[in-house]
Protein backbone atom coordinates (compact mmCIF):
# COMPACT_ATOMS: atom_id res chain seq x y z
CA UNK A 1 0.00 0.00 0.00
CA UNK A 2 1.41 3.40 -0.97
CA UNK A 3 1.92 6.27 1.43
CA UNK A 4 -0.67 8.45 -0.24
CA UNK A 5 -3.49 5.95 0.03
CA UNK A 6 -2.52 5.12 3.59
CA UNK A 7 -2.50 8.75 4.59
CA UNK A 8 -5.87 9.19 2.95
CA UNK A 9 -7.48 6.25 4.67
CA UNK A 10 -6.10 7.13 8.07
CA UNK A 11 -7.13 10.74 7.83
CA UNK A 12 -10.70 11.86 8.16
CA UNK A 13 -9.83 15.54 8.30
CA UNK A 14 -6.82 17.55 7.30
CA UNK A 15 -4.54 18.13 10.26
CA UNK A 16 -5.05 21.88 10.04
CA UNK A 17 -8.76 21.77 10.76
CA UNK A 18 -8.15 19.11 13.35
CA UNK A 19 -5.72 21.13 15.46
CA UNK A 20 -7.57 24.39 15.01
CA UNK A 21 -10.98 23.20 16.07
CA UNK A 22 -10.42 20.49 18.64
CA UNK A 23 -8.14 19.30 21.38
CA UNK A 24 -5.09 17.33 20.21
CA UNK A 25 -5.55 13.60 19.83
CA UNK A 26 -4.09 11.47 22.61
CA UNK A 27 -1.97 8.40 21.89
CA UNK A 28 -2.75 6.01 24.74
CA UNK A 29 -0.70 2.93 24.10
CA UNK A 30 1.52 1.07 21.70
CA UNK A 31 1.40 -2.71 21.67
CA UNK A 32 3.53 -5.27 19.90
CA UNK A 33 2.32 -8.69 18.80
CA UNK A 34 4.80 -11.21 17.48
CA UNK A 35 3.52 -13.66 14.87
CA UNK A 36 5.42 -16.22 12.83
CA UNK A 37 5.26 -14.21 9.62
CA UNK A 38 5.00 -10.66 10.94
CA UNK A 39 5.31 -8.29 13.86
CA UNK A 40 2.13 -6.34 14.47
CA UNK A 41 2.23 -2.90 16.05
CA UNK A 42 -1.03 -1.47 17.32
CA UNK A 43 -1.26 2.17 18.34
CA UNK A 44 -4.28 3.08 20.47
CA UNK A 45 -5.51 6.64 20.10
CA UNK A 46 -8.63 8.78 20.49
CA UNK A 47 -9.31 9.09 16.81
CA UNK A 48 -7.81 9.33 13.35
CA UNK A 49 -4.88 11.60 12.58
CA UNK A 50 -3.05 12.10 9.35
CA UNK A 51 0.52 10.88 9.47
CA UNK A 52 3.52 10.18 7.32
CA UNK A 53 5.87 7.29 7.73
CA UNK A 54 9.37 6.60 6.60
CA UNK A 55 12.25 4.28 7.39
CA UNK A 56 15.84 5.02 8.38
CA UNK A 57 18.88 2.79 8.24
CA UNK A 58 21.90 2.42 10.59
CA UNK A 59 20.31 1.79 12.97
CA UNK A 60 17.09 0.43 11.43
CA UNK A 61 14.11 2.55 12.42
CA UNK A 62 10.55 3.20 11.38
CA UNK A 63 9.38 6.75 11.94
CA UNK A 64 5.84 8.12 12.04
CA UNK A 65 5.27 11.88 11.92
CA UNK A 66 1.92 13.08 13.24
CA UNK A 67 0.42 16.48 13.88
CA UNK A 68 1.04 17.52 17.50
CA UNK A 69 -0.59 14.89 19.72
CA UNK A 70 -0.53 14.09 23.42
CA UNK A 71 1.31 10.95 24.46
CA UNK A 72 -0.03 8.99 27.39
CA UNK A 73 2.04 6.03 26.24
CA UNK A 74 5.56 5.70 27.66
CA UNK A 75 8.74 5.35 25.63
CA UNK A 76 10.42 2.00 26.16
CA UNK A 77 13.73 0.27 25.57
CA UNK A 78 13.53 -3.52 25.72
CA UNK A 79 16.24 -5.58 27.37
CA UNK A 80 15.44 -8.32 24.86
CA UNK A 81 14.12 -7.40 21.39
CA UNK A 82 10.65 -8.66 20.53
CA UNK A 83 9.73 -9.44 16.93
CA UNK A 84 12.72 -7.45 15.71
CA UNK A 85 11.68 -4.40 17.77
CA UNK A 86 14.07 -3.17 20.48
CA UNK A 87 11.96 -0.27 21.71
CA UNK A 88 9.90 2.74 20.77
CA UNK A 89 9.92 6.40 21.59
CA UNK A 90 7.37 9.20 21.44
CA UNK A 91 7.63 12.92 21.65
CA UNK A 92 7.30 16.34 20.17
CA UNK A 93 9.75 16.64 17.29
CA UNK A 94 9.13 20.28 16.60
CA UNK A 95 6.14 22.52 17.25
CA UNK A 96 3.28 21.12 15.20
CA UNK A 97 4.88 17.72 14.61
CA UNK A 98 4.92 14.77 16.98
CA UNK A 99 7.00 11.73 16.21
CA UNK A 100 6.94 8.03 16.98
CA UNK A 101 10.19 6.14 16.41
CA UNK A 102 10.21 2.35 16.38
CA UNK A 103 13.70 0.97 16.92
CA UNK A 104 14.53 -2.24 15.08
CA UNK A 105 17.36 -4.72 15.46
CA UNK A 106 16.87 -6.09 11.95
CA UNK A 107 15.58 -4.77 8.61
CA UNK A 108 11.77 -4.77 8.64
CA UNK A 109 9.41 -2.81 6.44
CA UNK A 110 5.74 -1.92 6.80
CA UNK A 111 3.94 -4.57 4.80
CA UNK A 112 0.46 -3.38 5.64
CA UNK A 113 -1.00 -0.38 7.44
CA UNK A 114 -4.64 0.09 8.28
CA UNK A 115 -6.97 1.54 10.87
CA UNK A 116 -9.58 -0.08 13.06
CA UNK A 117 -12.60 1.84 14.35
CA UNK A 118 -13.40 1.82 18.10
CA UNK A 119 -15.17 -1.42 19.04
CA UNK A 120 -15.88 -3.52 22.15
CA UNK A 121 -14.33 -1.04 24.59
CA UNK A 122 -11.32 -0.68 22.32
CA UNK A 123 -10.19 2.69 21.10
CA UNK A 124 -9.44 3.77 17.60
CA UNK A 125 -6.38 1.84 16.43
CA UNK A 126 -3.70 2.18 13.80
CA UNK A 127 -2.18 -1.16 12.86
CA UNK A 128 1.21 -1.64 11.23
CA UNK A 129 2.43 -5.05 10.12
CA UNK A 130 6.19 -5.32 9.84
CA UNK A 131 7.79 -7.92 7.62
CA UNK A 132 11.40 -9.01 7.78
CA UNK A 133 13.34 -8.18 4.61
CA UNK A 134 16.92 -8.09 3.39
CA UNK A 135 19.12 -5.10 4.12
CA UNK A 136 19.01 -4.21 0.43
CA UNK A 137 15.20 -4.31 0.34
CA UNK A 138 15.07 -2.15 3.46
CA UNK A 139 17.45 0.34 1.89
CA UNK A 140 15.33 0.58 -1.27
CA UNK A 141 12.14 1.01 0.73
CA UNK A 142 13.80 3.55 3.03
CA UNK A 143 15.11 5.67 0.16
CA UNK A 144 11.68 5.69 -1.47
CA UNK A 145 9.94 6.60 1.81
CA UNK A 146 12.37 9.46 2.48
CA UNK A 147 11.85 10.81 -1.03
CA UNK A 148 8.08 10.82 -0.42
CA UNK A 149 8.52 12.48 2.95
CA UNK A 150 10.72 15.20 1.43
CA UNK A 151 8.07 15.97 -1.17
CA UNK A 152 5.51 16.13 1.60
CA UNK A 153 7.71 18.46 3.68
CA UNK A 154 8.06 20.88 0.81
CA UNK A 155 4.28 21.13 0.65
CA UNK A 156 4.02 21.81 4.36
CA UNK A 157 4.39 25.28 5.79
CA UNK A 158 7.83 26.60 6.75
CA UNK A 159 9.05 25.18 10.05
CA UNK A 160 7.91 27.34 12.94
CA UNK A 161 10.68 26.36 15.31
CA UNK A 162 13.57 27.85 13.38
CA UNK A 163 12.61 31.50 13.33
CA UNK A 164 13.20 32.44 16.98
CA UNK A 165 16.43 30.48 17.07
CA UNK A 166 18.17 32.05 14.13
CA UNK A 167 16.90 35.61 14.23
CA UNK A 168 19.46 37.93 15.69
CA UNK A 169 17.73 40.40 17.97
CA UNK A 170 19.61 43.31 19.46
CA UNK A 171 20.54 42.33 22.96
CA UNK A 172 18.83 44.14 25.79
CA UNK A 173 20.02 42.87 29.14
CA UNK A 174 20.53 46.14 31.01
CA UNK A 175 24.16 45.41 31.82
CA UNK A 176 23.43 41.89 32.96
CA UNK A 177 25.37 38.98 31.52
CA UNK A 178 23.43 36.78 29.13
CA UNK A 179 23.49 33.09 29.96
CA UNK A 180 21.91 30.41 27.80
CA UNK A 181 21.03 27.18 29.58
CA UNK A 182 20.44 24.12 27.47
CA UNK A 183 18.41 21.31 29.03
CA UNK A 184 19.60 18.28 27.05
CA UNK A 185 17.42 15.99 24.92
CA UNK A 186 13.62 16.48 24.84
CA UNK A 187 10.61 15.34 22.89
CA UNK A 188 11.28 12.19 20.93
CA UNK A 189 14.75 11.90 22.49
CA UNK A 190 14.25 10.99 26.17
CA UNK A 191 17.98 10.87 26.90
CA UNK A 192 18.97 8.40 29.61
CA UNK A 193 16.23 6.46 31.35
CA UNK A 194 16.78 6.22 35.10
CA UNK A 195 16.57 3.17 37.33
CA UNK A 196 12.99 4.10 38.30
CA UNK A 197 11.99 4.99 34.74
CA UNK A 198 12.38 8.76 34.88
CA UNK A 199 13.73 10.42 31.74
CA UNK A 200 16.86 12.53 31.60
CA UNK A 201 14.98 15.11 29.51
CA UNK A 202 12.54 15.67 32.41
CA UNK A 203 15.21 15.88 35.12
CA UNK A 204 17.39 18.34 33.21
CA UNK A 205 14.49 20.62 32.26
CA UNK A 206 13.55 20.96 35.93
CA UNK A 207 17.19 21.54 36.86
CA UNK A 208 17.61 24.21 34.17
CA UNK A 209 14.51 26.06 35.38
CA UNK A 210 15.82 25.97 38.95
CA UNK A 211 19.21 27.27 37.84
CA UNK A 212 17.56 30.04 35.80
CA UNK A 213 15.58 31.16 38.84
CA UNK A 214 18.64 31.17 41.10
CA UNK A 215 20.82 33.01 38.58
CA UNK A 216 18.19 35.65 37.87
CA UNK A 217 17.48 36.27 41.55
CA UNK A 218 21.04 37.57 41.84
CA UNK A 219 20.12 40.45 39.52
CA UNK A 220 23.38 39.97 37.62
CA UNK A 221 22.17 37.65 34.87
CA UNK A 222 19.58 37.34 32.15
CA UNK A 223 18.92 33.69 31.44
CA UNK A 224 17.42 32.04 28.38
CA UNK A 225 16.59 28.37 28.00
CA UNK A 226 17.00 26.61 24.67
CA UNK A 227 13.78 24.78 25.45
CA UNK A 228 11.08 25.54 28.02
CA UNK A 229 9.06 22.42 27.38
CA UNK A 230 9.32 18.83 26.29
CA UNK A 231 10.34 19.37 22.69
CA UNK A 232 13.19 17.98 20.62
CA UNK A 233 15.94 20.35 19.47
CA UNK A 234 18.76 19.49 17.13
CA UNK A 235 22.24 19.96 18.55
CA UNK A 236 22.81 22.54 15.85
CA UNK A 237 19.74 24.50 16.97
CA UNK A 238 21.04 24.55 20.52
CA UNK A 239 24.35 26.00 19.34
CA UNK A 240 22.53 28.50 17.10
CA UNK A 241 20.35 29.50 20.01
CA UNK A 242 23.33 30.52 22.16
CA UNK A 243 24.79 32.51 19.28
CA UNK A 244 21.50 34.21 18.42
CA UNK A 245 21.13 35.32 22.04
CA UNK A 246 24.68 36.70 21.90
CA UNK A 247 25.32 34.71 25.04
CA UNK A 248 28.24 35.32 27.38
CA UNK A 249 28.01 31.70 28.48
CA UNK A 250 26.35 28.51 27.33
CA UNK A 251 25.74 25.61 29.70
CA UNK A 252 24.27 22.35 28.42
CA UNK A 253 22.73 20.36 31.27
CA UNK A 254 22.66 16.57 31.39
CA UNK A 255 22.28 13.57 33.69
CA UNK A 256 23.30 10.58 31.65
CA UNK A 257 23.58 6.91 32.30
CA UNK A 258 26.59 4.71 32.10
CA UNK A 259 27.19 0.95 32.00
CA UNK A 260 28.90 0.91 35.40
CA UNK A 261 25.93 1.44 37.72
CA UNK A 262 28.20 2.07 40.69
CA UNK A 263 29.59 5.23 39.16
CA UNK A 264 28.44 8.54 40.68
CA UNK A 265 29.27 12.21 40.75
CA UNK A 266 29.03 15.39 38.72
CA UNK A 267 31.47 16.39 35.96
CA UNK A 268 31.95 19.45 33.78
CA UNK A 269 32.96 18.90 30.17
CA UNK A 270 34.58 21.14 27.61
CA UNK A 271 35.10 20.61 23.91
CA UNK A 272 38.19 18.87 22.68
CA UNK A 273 39.15 16.72 19.74
CA UNK A 274 40.93 14.40 22.11
CA UNK A 275 39.01 12.97 25.03
CA UNK A 276 40.26 13.09 28.59
CA UNK A 277 39.24 9.48 29.15
CA UNK A 278 37.41 6.59 27.48
CA UNK A 279 34.23 7.19 29.41
CA UNK A 280 34.13 10.85 28.35
CA UNK A 281 34.60 9.78 24.73
CA UNK A 282 31.74 7.30 25.01
CA UNK A 283 29.51 9.92 26.59
CA UNK A 284 30.21 12.45 23.83
CA UNK A 285 29.48 9.80 21.23
CA UNK A 286 26.20 9.02 22.97
CA UNK A 287 25.26 12.70 23.21
CA UNK A 288 26.15 13.42 19.60
CA UNK A 289 23.72 10.70 18.56
CA UNK A 290 20.78 12.77 19.81
CA UNK A 291 19.90 13.90 16.29
CA UNK A 292 20.07 10.31 15.07
CA UNK A 293 17.95 9.12 17.96
CA UNK A 294 15.26 11.63 17.11
CA UNK A 295 15.25 10.57 13.48
CA UNK A 296 15.97 12.47 10.34
CA UNK A 297 15.22 16.14 10.06
CA UNK A 298 14.17 17.56 6.75
CA UNK A 299 14.43 21.26 7.31
CA UNK A 300 17.14 23.06 5.44
CA UNK A 301 20.59 23.16 6.89
CA UNK A 302 21.81 26.53 8.09
CA UNK A 303 25.24 26.90 6.52
CA UNK A 304 26.24 29.44 9.14
CA UNK A 305 26.30 26.78 11.80
CA UNK A 306 27.00 23.61 9.83
CA UNK A 307 30.26 25.11 8.68
CA UNK A 308 31.43 25.36 12.23
CA UNK A 309 34.18 22.84 12.58
CA UNK A 310 36.12 21.94 15.62
CA UNK A 311 39.31 23.59 14.36
CA UNK A 312 37.50 26.90 14.03
CA UNK A 313 36.80 27.12 17.71
CA UNK A 314 38.68 30.19 18.65
CA UNK A 315 41.46 30.01 21.15
CA UNK A 316 39.91 32.62 23.39
CA UNK A 317 36.57 30.83 23.56
CA UNK A 318 38.38 27.62 24.32
CA UNK A 319 40.42 29.21 27.08
CA UNK A 320 37.37 30.78 28.63
CA UNK A 321 35.40 27.53 28.45
CA UNK A 322 38.24 25.71 30.18
CA UNK A 323 38.50 28.40 32.83
CA UNK A 324 34.77 28.25 33.52
CA UNK A 325 34.82 24.46 33.66
CA UNK A 326 37.69 24.51 36.14
CA UNK A 327 35.92 26.97 38.42
CA UNK A 328 32.59 25.12 38.18
CA UNK A 329 34.24 21.80 38.94
CA UNK A 330 35.81 23.32 42.04
CA UNK A 331 32.56 24.87 43.26
CA UNK A 332 30.68 21.63 42.66
CA UNK A 333 33.32 19.64 44.51
CA UNK A 334 32.70 21.85 47.55
CA UNK A 335 28.99 21.11 47.69
CA UNK A 336 28.08 17.84 45.94
CA UNK A 337 29.74 14.56 45.05
CA UNK A 338 31.82 14.89 41.91
CA UNK A 339 33.55 12.45 39.60
CA UNK A 340 37.17 11.86 40.66
CA UNK A 341 38.12 13.87 37.61
CA UNK A 342 35.60 16.69 37.71
CA UNK A 343 36.77 18.65 34.66
CA UNK A 344 36.92 16.43 31.61
CA UNK A 345 36.85 16.94 27.88
CA UNK A 346 35.54 15.27 24.72
CA UNK A 347 34.09 16.07 21.29
CA UNK A 348 30.59 17.23 22.20
CA UNK A 349 28.82 18.70 19.16
CA UNK A 350 26.66 20.92 21.37
CA UNK A 351 29.74 22.83 22.57
CA UNK A 352 30.89 23.94 19.14
CA UNK A 353 29.88 27.61 19.08
CA UNK A 354 33.09 29.37 18.00
CA UNK A 355 32.38 32.54 19.94
CA UNK A 356 30.43 31.51 23.05
CA UNK A 357 32.29 29.92 25.97
CA UNK A 358 30.44 26.63 26.42
CA UNK A 359 30.47 23.80 28.93
CA UNK A 360 28.42 20.68 29.45
CA UNK A 361 27.35 20.01 33.01
CA UNK A 362 26.76 16.38 33.84
CA UNK A 363 24.90 16.64 37.16
CA UNK A 364 25.30 12.96 37.90
CA UNK A 365 24.36 9.55 36.58
CA UNK A 366 20.75 8.40 36.32
CA UNK A 367 22.07 4.83 36.06
CA UNK A 368 23.04 4.92 39.73
CA UNK A 369 19.82 4.33 41.75
CA UNK A 370 20.98 6.44 44.69
CA UNK A 371 22.02 9.30 42.48
CA UNK A 372 18.85 9.05 40.42
CA UNK A 373 16.80 9.64 43.55
CA UNK A 374 18.89 12.69 44.35
CA UNK A 375 18.78 14.09 40.83
CA UNK A 376 14.99 14.08 40.97
CA UNK A 377 14.88 16.05 44.21
CA UNK A 378 14.42 19.78 44.24
CA UNK A 379 16.83 20.16 47.15
CA UNK A 380 19.68 18.60 45.17
CA UNK A 381 18.88 20.61 42.06
CA UNK A 382 19.01 23.80 44.15
CA UNK A 383 22.29 22.76 45.72
CA UNK A 384 23.81 22.27 42.27
CA UNK A 385 22.31 25.56 41.08
CA UNK A 386 23.79 27.54 43.97
CA UNK A 387 27.22 26.01 43.35
CA UNK A 388 26.96 26.85 39.65
CA UNK A 389 25.94 30.43 40.42
CA UNK A 390 28.96 30.83 42.70
CA UNK A 391 31.15 29.46 39.93
CA UNK A 392 29.70 31.81 37.33
CA UNK A 393 30.14 34.81 39.66
CA UNK A 394 33.77 33.86 40.14
CA UNK A 395 34.32 33.33 36.42
CA UNK A 396 33.12 36.82 35.48
CA UNK A 397 35.14 38.39 38.29
CA UNK A 398 38.20 36.53 37.01
CA UNK A 399 37.67 37.74 33.48
CA UNK A 400 37.17 41.32 34.58
CA UNK A 401 40.33 41.37 36.64
CA UNK A 402 42.25 39.67 33.82
CA UNK A 403 41.07 42.40 31.46
CA UNK A 404 42.11 45.10 33.93
CA UNK A 405 45.58 43.57 34.21
CA UNK A 406 45.73 43.43 30.43
CA UNK A 407 44.90 47.10 30.05
CA UNK A 408 47.31 48.01 32.86
CA UNK A 409 50.28 46.20 31.35
CA UNK A 410 49.88 47.96 28.04
CA UNK A 411 50.42 51.40 29.53
ZN1 LIG B 1 22.38 13.67 28.06
XYZ file of C-alpha atoms and ligand atoms in Angstrom:
412
model
C 0.000 0.000 0.000
C 1.407 3.396 -0.965
C 1.921 6.266 1.434
C -0.673 8.447 -0.238
C -3.485 5.950 0.033
C -2.515 5.119 3.586
C -2.496 8.753 4.592
C -5.866 9.192 2.949
C -7.483 6.254 4.665
C -6.101 7.134 8.071
C -7.131 10.738 7.832
C -10.699 11.856 8.159
C -9.829 15.537 8.295
C -6.818 17.545 7.297
C -4.541 18.133 10.258
C -5.045 21.884 10.040
C -8.756 21.773 10.760
C -8.146 19.105 13.352
C -5.717 21.126 15.457
C -7.567 24.387 15.015
C -10.981 23.204 16.067
C -10.417 20.487 18.641
C -8.136 19.295 21.377
C -5.094 17.331 20.210
C -5.550 13.603 19.826
C -4.088 11.468 22.608
C -1.967 8.404 21.892
C -2.745 6.013 24.736
C -0.698 2.934 24.103
C 1.518 1.071 21.696
C 1.402 -2.713 21.669
C 3.535 -5.269 19.897
C 2.318 -8.686 18.804
C 4.803 -11.207 17.481
C 3.522 -13.659 14.874
C 5.415 -16.223 12.828
C 5.257 -14.213 9.620
C 5.003 -10.661 10.941
C 5.311 -8.292 13.863
C 2.130 -6.338 14.468
C 2.231 -2.902 16.054
C -1.030 -1.474 17.323
C -1.261 2.169 18.344
C -4.278 3.084 20.473
C -5.511 6.638 20.104
C -8.633 8.782 20.487
C -9.311 9.093 16.814
C -7.814 9.333 13.347
C -4.875 11.596 12.578
C -3.046 12.102 9.349
C 0.522 10.884 9.469
C 3.523 10.183 7.320
C 5.866 7.287 7.735
C 9.371 6.596 6.596
C 12.247 4.279 7.394
C 15.839 5.023 8.376
C 18.877 2.793 8.240
C 21.896 2.416 10.587
C 20.311 1.785 12.967
C 17.093 0.428 11.433
C 14.105 2.549 12.421
C 10.547 3.205 11.377
C 9.385 6.754 11.943
C 5.841 8.117 12.043
C 5.273 11.880 11.918
C 1.924 13.084 13.239
C 0.418 16.485 13.883
C 1.040 17.517 17.496
C -0.589 14.887 19.716
C -0.531 14.091 23.424
C 1.310 10.953 24.461
C -0.034 8.989 27.394
C 2.038 6.026 26.242
C 5.558 5.698 27.659
C 8.737 5.355 25.633
C 10.421 1.998 26.157
C 13.726 0.269 25.571
C 13.532 -3.523 25.719
C 16.235 -5.576 27.373
C 15.442 -8.320 24.858
C 14.122 -7.397 21.392
C 10.650 -8.655 20.531
C 9.734 -9.443 16.928
C 12.722 -7.450 15.715
C 11.685 -4.404 17.773
C 14.067 -3.168 20.475
C 11.964 -0.271 21.713
C 9.904 2.736 20.770
C 9.920 6.401 21.593
C 7.375 9.196 21.441
C 7.628 12.920 21.648
C 7.296 16.341 20.165
C 9.751 16.636 17.289
C 9.134 20.279 16.597
C 6.142 22.523 17.253
C 3.281 21.119 15.197
C 4.878 17.723 14.615
C 4.919 14.769 16.979
C 6.996 11.731 16.209
C 6.945 8.032 16.984
C 10.185 6.140 16.405
C 10.206 2.346 16.383
C 13.702 0.970 16.920
C 14.525 -2.244 15.083
C 17.355 -4.717 15.463
C 16.872 -6.090 11.950
C 15.578 -4.769 8.614
C 11.769 -4.774 8.642
C 9.407 -2.810 6.440
C 5.743 -1.917 6.797
C 3.943 -4.571 4.796
C 0.458 -3.376 5.645
C -0.996 -0.377 7.444
C -4.639 0.094 8.275
C -6.971 1.541 10.868
C -9.583 -0.083 13.060
C -12.605 1.838 14.354
C -13.404 1.815 18.099
C -15.166 -1.416 19.042
C -15.879 -3.520 22.152
C -14.327 -1.041 24.588
C -11.321 -0.678 22.323
C -10.187 2.689 21.102
C -9.443 3.775 17.599
C -6.380 1.841 16.429
C -3.705 2.176 13.804
C -2.180 -1.156 12.862
C 1.209 -1.637 11.233
C 2.431 -5.046 10.120
C 6.192 -5.323 9.838
C 7.787 -7.916 7.623
C 11.402 -9.007 7.784
C 13.343 -8.178 4.607
C 16.924 -8.092 3.385
C 19.116 -5.096 4.122
C 19.010 -4.213 0.429
C 15.201 -4.310 0.345
C 15.072 -2.151 3.465
C 17.447 0.342 1.887
C 15.327 0.581 -1.268
C 12.139 1.012 0.730
C 13.803 3.549 3.032
C 15.108 5.669 0.157
C 11.681 5.687 -1.466
C 9.942 6.601 1.809
C 12.370 9.458 2.476
C 11.854 10.808 -1.030
C 8.083 10.818 -0.423
C 8.515 12.485 2.952
C 10.718 15.200 1.432
C 8.071 15.972 -1.168
C 5.508 16.132 1.603
C 7.709 18.456 3.677
C 8.059 20.883 0.808
C 4.277 21.126 0.647
C 4.016 21.812 4.365
C 4.392 25.281 5.786
C 7.828 26.599 6.747
C 9.055 25.176 10.054
C 7.912 27.342 12.945
C 10.684 26.362 15.307
C 13.571 27.854 13.382
C 12.613 31.504 13.333
C 13.199 32.441 16.976
C 16.428 30.480 17.068
C 18.174 32.048 14.132
C 16.896 35.611 14.228
C 19.464 37.928 15.687
C 17.729 40.396 17.966
C 19.613 43.305 19.464
C 20.540 42.328 22.957
C 18.830 44.140 25.794
C 20.020 42.868 29.136
C 20.526 46.136 31.005
C 24.159 45.414 31.821
C 23.427 41.893 32.960
C 25.367 38.978 31.517
C 23.431 36.778 29.129
C 23.486 33.093 29.963
C 21.905 30.410 27.803
C 21.034 27.176 29.579
C 20.440 24.120 27.469
C 18.414 21.305 29.027
C 19.604 18.277 27.047
C 17.423 15.992 24.922
C 13.624 16.481 24.837
C 10.606 15.342 22.888
C 11.281 12.192 20.931
C 14.751 11.897 22.493
C 14.249 10.992 26.174
C 17.982 10.870 26.904
C 18.967 8.405 29.606
C 16.227 6.456 31.347
C 16.775 6.219 35.097
C 16.573 3.173 37.329
C 12.992 4.100 38.298
C 11.986 4.985 34.743
C 12.380 8.762 34.879
C 13.726 10.424 31.741
C 16.861 12.526 31.600
C 14.977 15.115 29.507
C 12.544 15.672 32.410
C 15.209 15.877 35.120
C 17.385 18.335 33.207
C 14.492 20.622 32.258
C 13.549 20.956 35.931
C 17.194 21.542 36.864
C 17.611 24.207 34.173
C 14.513 26.055 35.379
C 15.820 25.966 38.945
C 19.206 27.274 37.839
C 17.562 30.041 35.798
C 15.584 31.164 38.835
C 18.637 31.165 41.099
C 20.820 33.006 38.584
C 18.187 35.653 37.869
C 17.477 36.275 41.548
C 21.044 37.568 41.844
C 20.122 40.447 39.523
C 23.376 39.967 37.616
C 22.175 37.654 34.869
C 19.581 37.340 32.153
C 18.922 33.687 31.442
C 17.417 32.042 28.384
C 16.592 28.373 28.005
C 17.005 26.609 24.670
C 13.776 24.783 25.454
C 11.078 25.541 28.022
C 9.056 22.421 27.379
C 9.317 18.827 26.294
C 10.341 19.370 22.686
C 13.193 17.983 20.620
C 15.941 20.353 19.474
C 18.761 19.494 17.131
C 22.243 19.957 18.550
C 22.809 22.537 15.849
C 19.739 24.496 16.967
C 21.041 24.553 20.520
C 24.347 25.999 19.340
C 22.532 28.496 17.099
C 20.348 29.495 20.014
C 23.326 30.519 22.156
C 24.794 32.509 19.283
C 21.500 34.206 18.417
C 21.133 35.323 22.037
C 24.680 36.699 21.897
C 25.324 34.706 25.044
C 28.238 35.317 27.378
C 28.014 31.697 28.478
C 26.350 28.511 27.335
C 25.739 25.608 29.700
C 24.268 22.352 28.423
C 22.728 20.356 31.272
C 22.655 16.565 31.389
C 22.279 13.571 33.690
C 23.297 10.579 31.646
C 23.576 6.905 32.299
C 26.594 4.707 32.100
C 27.186 0.952 31.995
C 28.897 0.906 35.399
C 25.933 1.444 37.719
C 28.198 2.069 40.692
C 29.593 5.232 39.164
C 28.444 8.539 40.681
C 29.272 12.209 40.752
C 29.029 15.389 38.718
C 31.467 16.387 35.961
C 31.947 19.450 33.783
C 32.965 18.898 30.174
C 34.576 21.142 27.615
C 35.097 20.612 23.914
C 38.189 18.874 22.678
C 39.148 16.723 19.736
C 40.935 14.397 22.107
C 39.007 12.966 25.035
C 40.263 13.093 28.590
C 39.241 9.476 29.152
C 37.407 6.592 27.481
C 34.234 7.190 29.413
C 34.132 10.848 28.350
C 34.596 9.784 24.730
C 31.739 7.302 25.011
C 29.513 9.919 26.587
C 30.211 12.448 23.831
C 29.480 9.798 21.233
C 26.198 9.015 22.972
C 25.261 12.703 23.211
C 26.145 13.423 19.604
C 23.721 10.701 18.564
C 20.784 12.770 19.806
C 19.904 13.899 16.287
C 20.072 10.313 15.068
C 17.945 9.116 17.962
C 15.259 11.635 17.105
C 15.247 10.571 13.476
C 15.975 12.470 10.341
C 15.221 16.135 10.058
C 14.171 17.560 6.751
C 14.431 21.264 7.310
C 17.144 23.061 5.442
C 20.595 23.161 6.889
C 21.805 26.530 8.090
C 25.243 26.905 6.520
C 26.242 29.444 9.143
C 26.301 26.783 11.797
C 27.000 23.612 9.828
C 30.263 25.110 8.681
C 31.431 25.356 12.230
C 34.177 22.840 12.576
C 36.116 21.937 15.623
C 39.312 23.593 14.361
C 37.500 26.905 14.026
C 36.804 27.116 17.711
C 38.681 30.189 18.652
C 41.456 30.014 21.153
C 39.912 32.625 23.391
C 36.573 30.832 23.560
C 38.379 27.615 24.318
C 40.421 29.207 27.081
C 37.369 30.775 28.627
C 35.402 27.535 28.453
C 38.242 25.712 30.183
C 38.501 28.400 32.831
C 34.766 28.253 33.517
C 34.816 24.455 33.661
C 37.692 24.513 36.140
C 35.915 26.968 38.416
C 32.588 25.122 38.177
C 34.240 21.796 38.944
C 35.815 23.319 42.040
C 32.557 24.875 43.258
C 30.677 21.632 42.660
C 33.324 19.644 44.509
C 32.698 21.853 47.547
C 28.986 21.107 47.690
C 28.081 17.838 45.939
C 29.737 14.556 45.050
C 31.825 14.886 41.913
C 33.551 12.454 39.599
C 37.173 11.858 40.658
C 38.123 13.874 37.607
C 35.597 16.691 37.710
C 36.769 18.652 34.665
C 36.921 16.428 31.610
C 36.853 16.942 27.878
C 35.544 15.269 24.718
C 34.094 16.065 21.294
C 30.594 17.230 22.202
C 28.823 18.701 19.164
C 26.663 20.916 21.365
C 29.737 22.831 22.573
C 30.890 23.941 19.140
C 29.877 27.607 19.083
C 33.090 29.372 18.004
C 32.380 32.539 19.942
C 30.431 31.513 23.047
C 32.287 29.919 25.974
C 30.440 26.625 26.417
C 30.473 23.801 28.932
C 28.422 20.680 29.451
C 27.351 20.006 33.011
C 26.756 16.383 33.843
C 24.900 16.643 37.161
C 25.300 12.962 37.901
C 24.359 9.548 36.582
C 20.753 8.396 36.325
C 22.068 4.831 36.061
C 23.036 4.917 39.735
C 19.821 4.329 41.747
C 20.983 6.439 44.687
C 22.025 9.303 42.477
C 18.845 9.045 40.424
C 16.796 9.644 43.548
C 18.893 12.694 44.351
C 18.778 14.090 40.827
C 14.992 14.077 40.972
C 14.884 16.049 44.213
C 14.419 19.782 44.241
C 16.829 20.159 47.146
C 19.678 18.601 45.171
C 18.880 20.614 42.065
C 19.007 23.795 44.148
C 22.288 22.762 45.722
C 23.811 22.269 42.270
C 22.311 25.565 41.079
C 23.788 27.545 43.973
C 27.220 26.012 43.349
C 26.964 26.849 39.651
C 25.943 30.432 40.415
C 28.955 30.831 42.701
C 31.152 29.456 39.928
C 29.704 31.807 37.329
C 30.138 34.806 39.662
C 33.771 33.861 40.135
C 34.320 33.331 36.420
C 33.119 36.815 35.476
C 35.142 38.387 38.293
C 38.200 36.525 37.013
C 37.673 37.738 33.476
C 37.165 41.321 34.582
C 40.327 41.373 36.644
C 42.254 39.672 33.822
C 41.069 42.399 31.459
C 42.108 45.098 33.932
C 45.579 43.568 34.212
C 45.726 43.427 30.435
C 44.899 47.100 30.053
C 47.314 48.007 32.855
C 50.275 46.196 31.345
C 49.876 47.964 28.039
C 50.419 51.397 29.529
Zn 22.377 13.667 28.061
